[in-house]
Short mmCIF file of C-alpha atoms in Angstrom, two decimals:
data_model
loop_
_atom_site.label_atom_id
_atom_site.label_comp_id
_atom_site.label_asym_id
_atom_site.label_seq_id
_atom_site.Cartn_x
_atom_site.Cartn_y
_atom_site.Cartn_z
CA UNK A 154 -156.13 -70.05 217.15
CA UNK A 155 -157.11 -71.88 214.40
CA UNK A 156 -160.36 -73.81 214.28
CA UNK A 157 -160.11 -75.83 211.61
CA UNK A 158 -156.72 -77.78 210.13
CA UNK A 159 -155.73 -79.69 207.84
CA UNK A 160 -152.43 -81.66 206.96
CA UNK A 161 -151.75 -83.82 203.25
CA UNK A 162 -155.49 -85.36 203.43
CA UNK A 163 -156.77 -87.06 201.10
CA UNK A 164 -160.04 -88.80 200.07
CA UNK A 165 -160.44 -92.42 197.67
CA UNK A 166 -164.09 -93.68 196.83
CA UNK A 167 -162.36 -95.98 196.07
CA UNK A 168 -160.07 -95.13 192.30
CA UNK A 169 -161.50 -91.76 192.40
CA UNK A 170 -159.57 -89.30 194.11
CA UNK A 171 -160.92 -86.35 194.65
CA UNK A 172 -158.72 -84.55 196.97
CA UNK A 173 -155.14 -85.53 197.15
CA UNK A 174 -152.87 -84.32 199.50
CA UNK A 175 -154.38 -81.04 200.74
CA UNK A 176 -153.81 -78.41 203.39
CA UNK A 177 -155.13 -76.18 204.62
CA UNK A 178 -156.16 -74.05 207.45
CA UNK A 179 -158.87 -71.69 208.43
CA UNK A 180 -158.61 -68.86 211.51
CA UNK A 181 -160.92 -68.44 213.39
CA UNK A 182 -163.64 -65.60 213.45
CA UNK A 183 -163.63 -65.17 209.61
CA UNK A 184 -166.39 -66.48 206.50
CA UNK A 185 -164.69 -68.84 203.83
CA UNK A 186 -165.69 -69.49 200.82
CA UNK A 187 -164.61 -72.22 198.91
CA UNK A 188 -165.15 -71.91 195.28
CA UNK A 189 -164.32 -74.83 192.67
CA UNK A 190 -165.99 -77.27 189.91
CA UNK A 191 -169.29 -79.37 190.37
CA UNK A 192 -166.96 -82.74 191.96
CA UNK A 193 -164.24 -80.66 192.99
CA UNK A 194 -164.12 -82.02 195.48
CA UNK A 195 -165.83 -79.05 197.75
CA UNK A 196 -168.97 -80.72 199.88
CA UNK A 197 -165.77 -84.05 200.63
CA UNK A 198 -163.95 -81.02 202.49
CA UNK A 199 -166.34 -79.97 203.89
CA UNK A 200 -168.38 -83.29 205.49
CA UNK A 201 -164.59 -84.84 206.02
CA UNK A 202 -164.57 -81.23 208.47
CA UNK A 203 -168.18 -81.88 210.11
CA UNK A 204 -167.13 -85.84 211.17
CA UNK A 205 -168.57 -87.51 208.55
CA UNK A 206 -166.30 -88.90 206.83
CA UNK A 207 -163.12 -90.43 207.57
CA UNK A 208 -159.32 -88.83 205.53
CA UNK A 209 -157.86 -91.85 204.00
CA UNK A 210 -154.87 -90.89 204.28
CA UNK A 211 -153.38 -87.12 206.30
CA UNK A 212 -154.84 -85.41 209.82
CA UNK A 213 -157.68 -83.30 209.84
CA UNK A 214 -158.64 -81.22 213.18
CA UNK A 215 -160.88 -79.27 213.95
CA UNK A 216 -161.06 -76.96 217.53
CA UNK A 217 -157.50 -79.24 217.85
CA UNK A 218 -159.41 -82.72 217.71
CA UNK A 219 -160.47 -85.29 214.96
CA UNK A 220 -163.41 -84.40 214.18
CA UNK A 221 -165.10 -88.09 213.05
CA UNK A 222 -167.21 -89.62 216.07
CA UNK A 223 -166.31 -86.29 218.17
CA UNK A 224 -169.37 -84.85 220.34
CA UNK A 225 -167.63 -81.83 221.24
CA UNK A 226 -166.90 -80.66 217.43
CA UNK A 227 -170.43 -82.45 216.58
CA UNK A 228 -171.85 -79.81 219.28
CA UNK A 229 -170.34 -76.87 217.98
CA UNK A 230 -170.23 -77.42 214.72
CA UNK A 231 -173.46 -77.53 212.75
CA UNK A 232 -173.11 -78.74 208.35
CA UNK A 233 -175.80 -76.93 206.25
CA UNK A 234 -176.45 -78.36 202.65
CA UNK A 235 -180.04 -78.95 200.51
CA UNK A 236 -179.85 -82.11 200.93
CA UNK A 237 -180.31 -82.81 204.19
CA UNK A 238 -182.55 -85.25 205.57
CA UNK A 239 -185.29 -84.98 208.45
CA UNK A 240 -187.51 -87.18 210.13
CA UNK A 241 -190.06 -87.15 207.56
CA UNK A 242 -192.60 -87.55 211.07
CA UNK A 243 -191.17 -84.23 212.34
CA UNK A 244 -192.70 -81.23 211.40
CA UNK A 245 -190.83 -78.32 210.63
CA UNK A 246 -192.16 -76.86 214.70
CA UNK A 247 -190.25 -79.59 216.24
CA UNK A 248 -187.91 -79.79 214.54
CA UNK A 249 -186.97 -76.20 215.17
CA UNK A 250 -187.56 -77.49 218.93
CA UNK A 251 -184.65 -79.78 218.22
CA UNK A 252 -182.95 -77.65 216.76
CA UNK A 253 -183.28 -75.59 220.26
CA UNK A 254 -182.71 -78.35 222.44
CA UNK A 255 -179.21 -79.35 221.46
CA UNK A 256 -177.19 -76.43 220.21
CA UNK A 257 -176.84 -74.62 223.80
CA UNK A 258 -176.53 -71.03 221.48
CA UNK A 259 -179.83 -71.81 219.47
CA UNK A 260 -181.73 -68.04 219.34
CA UNK A 261 -185.09 -69.38 218.80
CA UNK A 262 -186.14 -65.43 218.37
CA UNK A 263 -184.11 -64.85 215.76
CA UNK A 264 -184.87 -68.45 214.09
CA UNK A 265 -188.99 -67.38 214.98
CA UNK A 266 -188.19 -64.07 213.30
CA UNK A 267 -186.86 -65.39 210.29
CA UNK A 268 -188.75 -67.76 210.00
CA UNK A 269 -192.32 -65.14 209.89
CA UNK A 270 -189.71 -62.75 207.25
CA UNK A 271 -189.64 -66.22 204.58
CA UNK A 272 -193.34 -67.82 204.84
CA UNK A 273 -192.71 -70.87 207.01
CA UNK A 274 -196.09 -72.97 208.02
CA UNK A 275 -194.45 -74.06 210.78
CA UNK A 276 -197.14 -77.16 210.98
CA UNK A 277 -195.87 -78.32 207.64
CA UNK A 278 -193.77 -81.84 206.62
CA UNK A 279 -190.41 -80.69 205.95
CA UNK A 280 -190.93 -82.90 202.96
CA UNK A 281 -193.79 -81.39 201.54
CA UNK A 282 -192.19 -77.36 201.52
CA UNK A 283 -190.27 -77.07 197.65
CA UNK A 284 -186.66 -77.31 196.95
CA UNK A 285 -186.23 -73.83 197.34
CA UNK A 286 -188.30 -73.09 200.37
CA UNK A 287 -186.46 -76.29 202.20
CA UNK A 288 -182.75 -75.22 201.42
CA UNK A 289 -184.58 -71.66 203.02
CA UNK A 290 -185.14 -73.35 206.11
CA UNK A 291 -181.82 -76.11 206.45
CA UNK A 292 -179.97 -72.02 206.27
CA UNK A 293 -182.57 -71.53 208.47
CA UNK A 294 -181.40 -73.53 210.95
CA UNK A 295 -177.42 -73.10 210.11
CA UNK A 296 -177.81 -69.58 211.45
CA UNK A 297 -180.11 -69.59 214.42
CA UNK A 298 -177.81 -72.30 215.60
CA UNK A 299 -174.95 -69.99 215.84
CA UNK A 300 -171.79 -72.47 216.51
CA UNK A 301 -168.57 -71.99 216.39
CA UNK A 302 -167.76 -73.60 213.57
CA UNK A 303 -171.19 -73.10 210.58
CA UNK A 304 -170.75 -74.73 207.31
CA UNK A 305 -172.80 -73.72 204.41
CA UNK A 306 -172.25 -76.59 202.27
CA UNK A 307 -173.51 -74.64 198.38
CA UNK A 308 -177.27 -73.48 200.79
CA UNK A 309 -178.63 -71.37 198.17
CA UNK A 310 -179.38 -74.70 195.91
CA UNK A 311 -182.94 -73.92 194.50
CA UNK A 312 -183.16 -69.78 195.78
CA UNK A 313 -184.46 -67.56 194.07
CA UNK A 314 -182.38 -64.43 193.53
CA UNK A 315 -184.37 -62.08 196.40
CA UNK A 316 -183.59 -64.82 199.08
CA UNK A 317 -180.11 -65.47 197.92
CA UNK A 318 -179.39 -61.87 198.92
CA UNK A 319 -181.71 -61.84 201.41
CA UNK A 320 -179.73 -64.80 203.35
CA UNK A 321 -175.91 -62.65 202.60
CA UNK A 322 -176.86 -59.85 204.41
CA UNK A 323 -178.64 -61.74 207.10
CA UNK A 324 -175.13 -63.77 207.48
CA UNK A 325 -172.87 -60.66 207.40
CA UNK A 326 -175.16 -59.73 209.57
CA UNK A 327 -175.16 -61.89 212.09
CA UNK A 328 -171.98 -62.67 211.90
CA UNK A 329 -171.14 -59.37 212.54
CA UNK A 330 -173.51 -59.40 215.74
CA UNK A 331 -172.21 -63.11 217.02
CA UNK A 332 -168.98 -63.51 215.18
CA UNK A 333 -167.92 -67.41 214.67
CA UNK A 334 -165.91 -69.31 211.90
CA UNK A 335 -168.22 -69.77 208.88
CA UNK A 336 -167.34 -71.24 206.14
CA UNK A 337 -169.71 -71.10 203.02
CA UNK A 338 -169.03 -73.23 199.69
CA UNK A 339 -170.35 -72.18 196.36
CA UNK A 340 -169.80 -72.94 192.37
CA UNK A 341 -169.56 -69.50 191.66
CA UNK A 342 -168.11 -66.26 193.65
CA UNK A 343 -170.45 -63.55 192.02
CA UNK A 344 -173.10 -63.23 195.16
CA UNK A 345 -170.52 -63.85 197.80
CA UNK A 346 -168.06 -61.43 197.18
CA UNK A 347 -169.43 -59.00 199.16
CA UNK A 348 -169.58 -61.40 202.15
CA UNK A 349 -165.75 -62.81 202.02
CA UNK A 350 -163.22 -62.41 204.40
CA UNK A 351 -161.29 -65.13 202.93
CA UNK A 352 -161.09 -67.33 200.05
CA UNK A 353 -160.42 -71.02 199.12
CA UNK A 354 -160.28 -72.63 195.65
CA UNK A 355 -160.03 -76.00 194.92
CA UNK A 356 -159.17 -77.60 191.35
CA UNK A 357 -159.14 -81.15 190.61
CA UNK A 358 -159.25 -82.52 195.51
CA UNK A 359 -156.30 -79.11 195.94
CA UNK A 360 -155.95 -75.81 197.24
CA UNK A 361 -155.26 -73.43 194.35
CA UNK A 362 -155.59 -69.89 195.78
CA UNK A 363 -156.29 -69.51 200.17
CA UNK A 364 -155.86 -66.11 201.47
CA UNK A 365 -157.85 -63.47 202.38
CA UNK A 366 -160.46 -61.46 199.24
CA UNK A 367 -158.07 -58.03 199.09
CA UNK A 368 -154.98 -59.89 198.53
CA UNK A 369 -157.32 -61.79 196.42
CA UNK A 370 -158.12 -58.86 194.03
CA UNK A 371 -154.73 -58.00 193.14
CA UNK A 372 -154.22 -61.40 192.55
CA UNK A 373 -154.42 -61.11 187.94
CA UNK A 374 -154.18 -59.53 186.18
CA UNK A 375 -155.24 -59.07 182.29
CA UNK A 376 -153.51 -58.01 179.48
CA UNK A 377 -155.40 -57.03 175.36
CA UNK A 378 -152.77 -57.24 172.54
CA UNK A 379 -151.05 -58.57 169.92
CA UNK A 380 -150.82 -62.53 171.26
CA UNK A 381 -146.71 -62.36 170.51
CA UNK A 382 -145.43 -59.56 172.54
CA UNK A 383 -147.11 -60.67 175.42
CA UNK A 384 -145.79 -64.11 174.90
CA UNK A 385 -141.85 -62.35 175.20
CA UNK A 386 -142.43 -60.67 178.72
CA UNK A 387 -145.21 -64.19 180.22
CA UNK A 388 -143.88 -67.11 180.34
CA UNK A 389 -146.71 -70.05 179.51
CA UNK A 390 -147.36 -71.72 183.28
CA UNK A 391 -148.50 -67.96 184.07
CA UNK A 392 -151.24 -67.48 181.84
CA UNK A 393 -154.58 -68.90 182.96
CA UNK A 394 -157.03 -67.95 180.93
CA UNK A 395 -156.28 -67.09 176.96
CA UNK A 396 -158.99 -65.80 174.49
CA UNK A 397 -158.23 -64.54 170.44
CA UNK A 398 -160.95 -61.87 169.81
CA UNK A 399 -158.48 -62.02 166.04
CA UNK A 400 -156.25 -63.72 164.72
CA UNK A 401 -153.49 -62.07 167.07
CA UNK A 402 -155.22 -59.67 168.98
CA UNK A 403 -155.86 -61.96 172.74
CA UNK A 404 -157.21 -61.23 175.87
CA UNK A 405 -155.16 -63.17 178.82
CA UNK A 406 -155.19 -63.09 182.67
CA UNK A 407 -151.31 -63.23 184.00
CA UNK A 408 -150.72 -64.26 187.62
CA UNK A 409 -149.12 -60.97 189.24
CA UNK A 410 -146.76 -59.15 186.97
CA UNK A 411 -143.65 -57.25 188.42
CA UNK A 412 -143.34 -53.52 187.71
CA UNK A 413 -140.30 -54.18 185.24
CA UNK A 414 -142.54 -56.44 183.20
CA UNK A 415 -145.39 -54.52 183.71
CA UNK A 416 -143.51 -51.53 181.95
CA UNK A 417 -142.13 -53.16 179.58
CA UNK A 418 -146.17 -54.66 178.32
CA UNK A 419 -146.80 -50.72 179.10
CA UNK A 420 -143.97 -50.46 175.70
CA UNK A 421 -144.60 -52.71 174.04
CA UNK A 422 -148.73 -51.57 173.91
CA UNK A 423 -150.49 -53.79 175.59
CA UNK A 424 -153.31 -53.02 177.11
CA UNK A 425 -153.76 -53.63 181.21
CA UNK A 426 -156.54 -53.92 183.88
CA UNK A 427 -157.63 -55.21 186.69
CA UNK A 428 -160.14 -58.65 186.88
CA UNK A 429 -162.95 -58.92 188.35
CA UNK A 430 -162.13 -61.40 191.43
CA UNK A 431 -165.78 -63.46 190.01
CA UNK A 432 -164.48 -63.68 187.18
CA UNK A 433 -160.67 -64.96 187.96
CA UNK A 434 -162.69 -67.33 189.75
CA UNK A 435 -164.12 -68.41 187.14
CA UNK A 436 -160.66 -68.64 184.92
CA UNK A 437 -159.27 -70.59 188.00
CA UNK A 438 -161.61 -73.25 187.61
CA UNK A 439 -161.70 -74.11 184.44
CA UNK A 440 -160.16 -77.16 182.59
CA UNK A 441 -158.57 -75.63 180.22
CA UNK A 442 -156.97 -71.73 180.25
CA UNK A 443 -159.42 -71.12 176.89
CA UNK A 444 -162.62 -71.90 178.45
CA UNK A 445 -165.41 -73.32 176.14
CA UNK A 446 -163.70 -71.89 173.02
CA UNK A 447 -160.83 -75.23 172.30
CA UNK A 448 -163.40 -77.33 171.43
CA UNK A 449 -164.56 -75.16 168.99
CA UNK A 450 -160.90 -74.81 168.06
CA UNK A 451 -159.67 -76.28 164.98
CA UNK A 452 -156.27 -77.94 165.11
CA UNK B 235 -166.69 -67.76 220.79
CA UNK B 236 -167.14 -70.36 223.43
CA UNK B 237 -166.76 -73.65 222.59
CA UNK B 238 -169.75 -76.71 224.81
CA UNK B 239 -168.60 -79.51 225.90
CA UNK B 240 -171.33 -81.71 226.57
CA UNK B 241 -171.62 -84.72 228.80
CA UNK B 242 -172.20 -88.17 227.36
CA UNK B 243 -174.96 -88.04 229.53
CA UNK B 244 -176.70 -85.14 228.77
CA UNK B 245 -176.17 -85.90 225.02
CA UNK B 246 -178.01 -89.45 225.04
CA UNK B 247 -180.87 -87.71 226.82
CA UNK B 248 -181.70 -85.04 224.46
CA UNK B 249 -181.25 -87.95 221.59
CA UNK B 250 -184.17 -89.97 223.34
CA UNK B 251 -186.19 -86.69 223.23
CA UNK B 252 -185.51 -86.40 219.85
CA UNK B 253 -186.77 -89.45 219.01
CA UNK B 254 -189.62 -89.76 220.52
CA UNK B 255 -190.38 -86.65 217.47
CA UNK B 256 -188.59 -88.50 214.98
CA UNK B 257 -190.12 -91.65 215.47
CA UNK B 258 -193.73 -91.66 216.43
CA UNK B 259 -194.03 -94.53 213.70
CA UNK B 260 -193.30 -97.09 216.38
CA UNK B 261 -195.46 -95.75 218.40
CA UNK B 262 -198.42 -95.24 215.95
CA UNK B 263 -197.09 -99.03 214.58
CA UNK B 264 -198.04 -100.30 217.82
CA UNK B 265 -201.21 -99.32 218.45
CA UNK B 266 -201.96 -99.94 215.09
CA UNK B 267 -200.62 -103.43 215.90
CA UNK B 268 -202.30 -103.97 218.81
CA UNK B 269 -205.88 -103.62 217.29
CA UNK B 270 -205.63 -105.80 214.66
CA UNK B 271 -204.74 -108.09 217.07
CA UNK B 272 -208.33 -107.35 219.11
CA UNK B 273 -210.01 -108.29 216.39
CA UNK B 274 -208.42 -111.07 215.02
CA UNK B 275 -208.76 -111.85 218.38
CA UNK B 276 -212.16 -111.46 218.61
CA UNK B 277 -213.71 -113.04 214.96
CA UNK B 278 -210.99 -116.34 216.20
CA UNK B 279 -212.07 -117.33 219.16
CA UNK B 280 -212.32 -121.03 219.63
CA UNK B 281 -216.11 -122.65 220.95
CA UNK B 282 -217.56 -125.87 221.09
CA UNK B 283 -221.17 -127.40 221.65
CA UNK B 284 -221.18 -130.05 223.89
CA UNK B 285 -224.88 -131.32 224.91
CA UNK B 286 -225.82 -133.83 228.58
CA UNK B 287 -229.08 -134.26 227.83
CA UNK B 288 -232.43 -131.17 227.89
CA UNK B 289 -228.66 -129.32 229.11
CA UNK B 290 -227.31 -127.46 225.98
CA UNK B 291 -223.07 -126.10 226.51
CA UNK B 292 -221.55 -123.79 224.62
CA UNK B 293 -218.64 -122.25 225.06
CA UNK B 294 -215.73 -120.38 223.79
CA UNK B 295 -212.50 -119.52 224.48
CA UNK B 296 -210.64 -116.67 223.92
CA UNK B 297 -207.16 -116.28 224.34
CA UNK B 298 -204.25 -113.42 223.91
CA UNK B 299 -201.34 -115.54 222.34
CA UNK B 300 -202.35 -113.07 219.95
CA UNK B 301 -201.66 -110.36 221.11
CA UNK B 302 -198.94 -111.65 222.60
CA UNK B 303 -198.10 -113.03 219.02
CA UNK B 304 -198.31 -109.28 216.70
CA UNK B 305 -196.91 -107.65 220.21
CA UNK B 306 -193.13 -109.27 219.78
CA UNK B 307 -193.35 -109.18 216.28
CA UNK B 308 -193.31 -105.46 216.48
CA UNK B 309 -190.68 -104.84 219.39
CA UNK B 310 -188.35 -107.46 216.73
CA UNK B 311 -189.53 -104.78 213.09
CA UNK B 312 -189.03 -102.11 215.05
CA UNK B 313 -185.46 -102.76 216.96
CA UNK B 314 -184.25 -103.64 213.35
CA UNK B 315 -185.77 -100.13 211.54
CA UNK B 316 -184.50 -97.93 214.78
CA UNK B 317 -180.86 -97.66 213.37
CA UNK B 318 -181.71 -97.28 209.27
CA UNK B 319 -180.48 -95.00 207.18
CA UNK B 320 -183.05 -92.38 207.08
CA UNK B 321 -183.28 -91.79 210.58
CA UNK B 322 -179.03 -92.44 211.10
CA UNK B 323 -179.05 -89.02 209.16
CA UNK B 324 -181.63 -87.54 210.27
CA UNK B 325 -180.01 -87.64 214.12
CA UNK B 326 -177.33 -86.52 212.58
CA UNK B 327 -178.40 -82.49 211.61
CA UNK B 328 -178.11 -82.49 215.40
CA UNK B 329 -175.32 -82.85 218.13
CA UNK B 330 -174.51 -86.32 218.56
CA UNK B 331 -171.58 -89.30 218.23
CA UNK B 332 -172.27 -93.58 217.40
CA UNK B 333 -171.68 -93.79 220.90
CA UNK B 334 -174.12 -91.87 222.08
CA UNK B 335 -176.81 -93.00 218.56
CA UNK B 336 -176.81 -96.14 219.79
CA UNK B 337 -177.21 -95.29 223.03
CA UNK B 338 -180.39 -92.97 223.01
CA UNK B 339 -181.56 -96.24 220.58
CA UNK B 340 -181.64 -98.63 223.14
CA UNK B 341 -183.17 -95.83 225.50
CA UNK B 342 -185.72 -95.67 223.04
CA UNK B 343 -186.54 -99.59 222.37
CA UNK B 344 -186.90 -99.26 226.40
CA UNK B 345 -188.71 -97.28 226.29
CA UNK B 346 -191.48 -98.22 224.11
CA UNK B 347 -191.13 -101.76 224.94
CA UNK B 348 -192.84 -100.34 228.85
CA UNK B 349 -195.28 -98.42 226.71
CA UNK B 350 -195.83 -101.87 224.58
CA UNK B 351 -195.71 -103.55 227.46
CA UNK B 352 -198.41 -101.64 228.91
CA UNK B 353 -200.98 -101.30 225.65
CA UNK B 354 -200.64 -105.16 225.79
CA UNK B 355 -201.73 -106.58 229.17
CA UNK B 356 -204.12 -103.27 228.64
CA UNK B 357 -205.67 -105.10 225.52
CA UNK B 358 -206.11 -108.43 227.51
CA UNK B 359 -208.81 -106.90 229.56
CA UNK B 360 -210.13 -104.89 226.71
CA UNK B 361 -211.17 -108.43 225.00
CA UNK B 362 -212.44 -109.78 228.19
CA UNK B 363 -213.92 -106.46 228.29
CA UNK B 364 -215.08 -106.34 224.45
CA UNK B 365 -216.81 -109.76 225.02
CA UNK B 366 -218.66 -108.87 228.10
CA UNK B 367 -220.45 -106.29 226.18
CA UNK B 368 -220.74 -108.12 223.16
CA UNK B 369 -222.74 -111.34 225.47
CA UNK B 370 -224.67 -108.98 227.59
CA UNK B 371 -224.40 -110.19 232.04
CA UNK B 372 -227.07 -112.71 231.11
CA UNK B 373 -224.88 -115.73 229.51
CA UNK B 374 -221.85 -116.72 232.03
CA UNK B 375 -218.25 -115.92 231.75
CA UNK B 376 -215.50 -116.88 233.03
CA UNK B 377 -212.73 -115.26 233.85
CA UNK B 378 -209.17 -116.62 234.78
CA UNK B 379 -208.78 -113.72 238.25
CA UNK B 380 -205.45 -112.28 238.48
CA UNK B 381 -203.78 -111.03 241.42
CA UNK B 382 -201.23 -107.97 241.91
CA UNK B 383 -197.97 -109.75 241.77
CA UNK B 384 -199.45 -112.75 239.34
CA UNK B 385 -200.33 -109.01 237.54
CA UNK B 386 -196.81 -108.29 237.93
CA UNK B 387 -195.33 -110.63 237.16
CA UNK B 388 -196.56 -111.12 233.58
CA UNK B 389 -195.96 -107.43 233.13
CA UNK B 390 -191.85 -107.97 233.64
CA UNK B 391 -192.12 -111.28 231.79
CA UNK B 392 -193.28 -109.42 228.90
CA UNK B 393 -191.18 -106.34 228.93
CA UNK B 394 -188.20 -108.66 229.14
CA UNK B 395 -189.35 -110.45 225.83
CA UNK B 396 -190.47 -107.54 224.82
CA UNK B 397 -186.54 -105.66 225.48
CA UNK B 398 -185.45 -109.25 223.98
CA UNK B 399 -186.65 -109.73 220.59
CA UNK B 400 -185.68 -105.68 219.91
CA UNK B 401 -182.12 -105.87 220.83
CA UNK B 402 -181.77 -109.44 218.54
CA UNK B 403 -183.94 -106.59 215.48
CA UNK B 404 -181.82 -104.37 216.13
CA UNK B 405 -178.29 -106.53 216.70
CA UNK B 406 -179.55 -108.96 213.33
CA UNK B 407 -180.84 -104.52 211.49
CA UNK B 408 -176.79 -103.91 211.96
CA UNK B 409 -175.71 -107.16 209.99
CA UNK B 410 -178.57 -106.57 206.96
CA UNK B 411 -177.25 -102.56 206.87
CA UNK B 412 -174.12 -104.24 205.58
CA UNK B 413 -174.16 -104.51 202.80
CA UNK B 414 -177.02 -105.64 199.89
CA UNK B 415 -175.64 -109.54 199.15
CA UNK B 416 -175.72 -109.63 202.98
CA UNK B 417 -179.32 -108.73 203.48
CA UNK B 418 -180.55 -110.82 200.52
CA UNK B 419 -178.08 -113.74 202.81
CA UNK B 420 -179.59 -113.42 206.35
CA UNK B 421 -183.05 -112.89 205.26
CA UNK B 422 -183.50 -116.16 202.92
CA UNK B 423 -181.18 -118.56 205.55
CA UNK B 424 -183.72 -116.57 208.90
CA UNK B 425 -187.88 -116.94 206.37
CA UNK B 426 -186.22 -121.03 205.30
CA UNK B 427 -185.10 -121.61 209.43
CA UNK B 428 -188.55 -120.40 209.89
CA UNK B 429 -190.56 -122.15 207.31
CA UNK B 430 -189.08 -125.50 207.59
CA UNK B 431 -189.69 -125.91 211.10
CA UNK B 432 -185.73 -126.11 211.62
CA UNK B 433 -185.29 -127.84 214.68
CA UNK B 434 -182.54 -125.19 216.32
CA UNK B 435 -184.97 -122.59 216.13
CA UNK B 436 -187.06 -124.59 217.93
CA UNK B 437 -184.16 -124.84 220.84
CA UNK B 438 -183.56 -121.11 220.66
CA UNK B 439 -187.09 -120.53 222.37
CA UNK B 440 -186.45 -122.75 224.06
CA UNK B 441 -183.57 -122.00 225.59
CA UNK B 442 -186.06 -118.80 227.48
CA UNK B 443 -189.57 -119.74 226.97
CA UNK B 444 -188.69 -123.37 228.94
CA UNK B 445 -187.23 -121.78 231.76
CA UNK B 446 -188.94 -122.31 235.32
CA UNK B 447 -186.71 -120.62 237.30
CA UNK B 448 -186.83 -116.57 237.04
CA UNK B 449 -183.97 -115.77 238.40
CA UNK B 450 -182.16 -117.32 234.91
CA UNK B 451 -185.13 -116.27 232.76
CA UNK B 452 -184.10 -112.74 233.20
CA UNK B 453 -179.89 -112.92 233.36
CA UNK B 454 -180.17 -115.55 230.21
CA UNK B 455 -182.78 -112.13 227.94
CA UNK B 456 -180.26 -110.13 229.78
CA UNK B 457 -177.02 -111.43 229.07
CA UNK B 458 -178.56 -111.52 225.72
CA UNK B 459 -179.91 -108.98 224.67
CA UNK B 460 -176.73 -106.82 226.39
CA UNK B 461 -174.65 -109.32 223.39
CA UNK B 462 -177.26 -107.92 220.22
CA UNK B 463 -177.08 -104.94 221.55
CA UNK B 464 -172.40 -104.80 221.64
CA UNK B 465 -173.32 -107.55 219.21
CA UNK B 466 -174.56 -104.23 216.96
CA UNK B 467 -172.39 -101.65 218.41
CA UNK B 468 -169.28 -103.77 217.57
CA UNK B 469 -171.28 -103.77 214.03
CA UNK B 470 -172.12 -100.68 213.33
CA UNK B 471 -168.39 -98.28 214.18
CA UNK B 472 -167.31 -100.40 211.37
CA UNK B 473 -169.16 -98.46 208.48
CA UNK B 474 -168.89 -94.59 207.65
CA UNK B 475 -171.18 -92.18 209.37
CA UNK B 476 -172.89 -90.79 206.19
CA UNK B 477 -171.12 -93.55 203.39
#
């Protein structure tokens, strides 16, 4: 069953077009990583799934219903980012007891164990937490709510390295015990890679990749050798990333090659290596094929 | 994972409970406002002295009007601020939709107005007690007495006025949140009308205040409050939730 369906979804803020004709389907019980640069439209998409924003055009279905102003979607979805606005009059224990009241699947024992592990004093106000601590608390809320659709929008902002690792591990372990649909957004794939089942990359408001992580590992191949030779075999439009190591020696990342193309390149002396998913996701979301080096190029 | 389908009623009850935790300042401000108004009443009691030959009569009047006025203003501003953006975002973290949020706001306003009603009448008694302690039993003290039915009538009237004012505050709150321009226009017009003593303001007040029939008064207040809450809901529906 698909939990989320987006058909031709566009969103504009004034004259700024944030999402363009987006088509996405997310299946039940999966962990999907939503990867994109700042301003790619990740948050807008996730807020629309949580019913916080309405699309300018197109159709969004969550649990086969329109998420806007929908009690059922709200009861089965939690949206967590580093910027949740809690009442300044509530202490952490009150926030936790409210969550228990609202979410039927809330596991208060699990929440309390996480609260103790991460060293929270529950008698303090959320406003008084540091940035990283606030993110950690929000993430605990998202985990313990165990809603059928759990949305984390850049949840690890401000967390230090070890807390991030702990969070990803807790997420994966809890997901295995209680399978549900989880979407987690990040501008980096690096640390997320090991827990994801599916990856979705958005760039300039459109979805450019959406496939299982296993397939993504073989999505592209890196070629290293004489650029003129590479150019003979591989069409310019298929190049994802290009970096010149010397004047004619280049490192080029291209989308999947056919068997004959691979043989041909081998004969021309071009080395072929696999590309790490994290590296590939960075190249895919880059604005230009050459990266920052293009800025320094004198033409 | 099976899906939960909460009813509107259960959600409204949960949200109303949540508001008692997330909006304690409504209650705290009520207490502060009434303590201040008790002090004002004690300080500002009118007094007069008359002499009849050898007999000198000193009379001190105190009325509960100041507390009433302060509590009415409190009810108006509580209604005005309950649906402000921070509160809406705090609601949105948990289970909610627009209908449940507005209903929970209204339930919360009604409950806190009941509290305000009780503490207001109690503050009136507190003033009498304080004067009694202060003056001592050897001075004459003239207290107007209440029968139970009169007390209930006062409680009922106070509650209806508080509900009316908080519903008007709620409606104005939703109007001023439309845009910054609207906010400035509404505040300027409101302040100008009140300070210029525009006769329409007087007409509105006497529409409720001069009503001699209790049934008509209850009818007027309930219909007006219902319309004000309805207007607020209709306006708030127009805007997107987190924009």
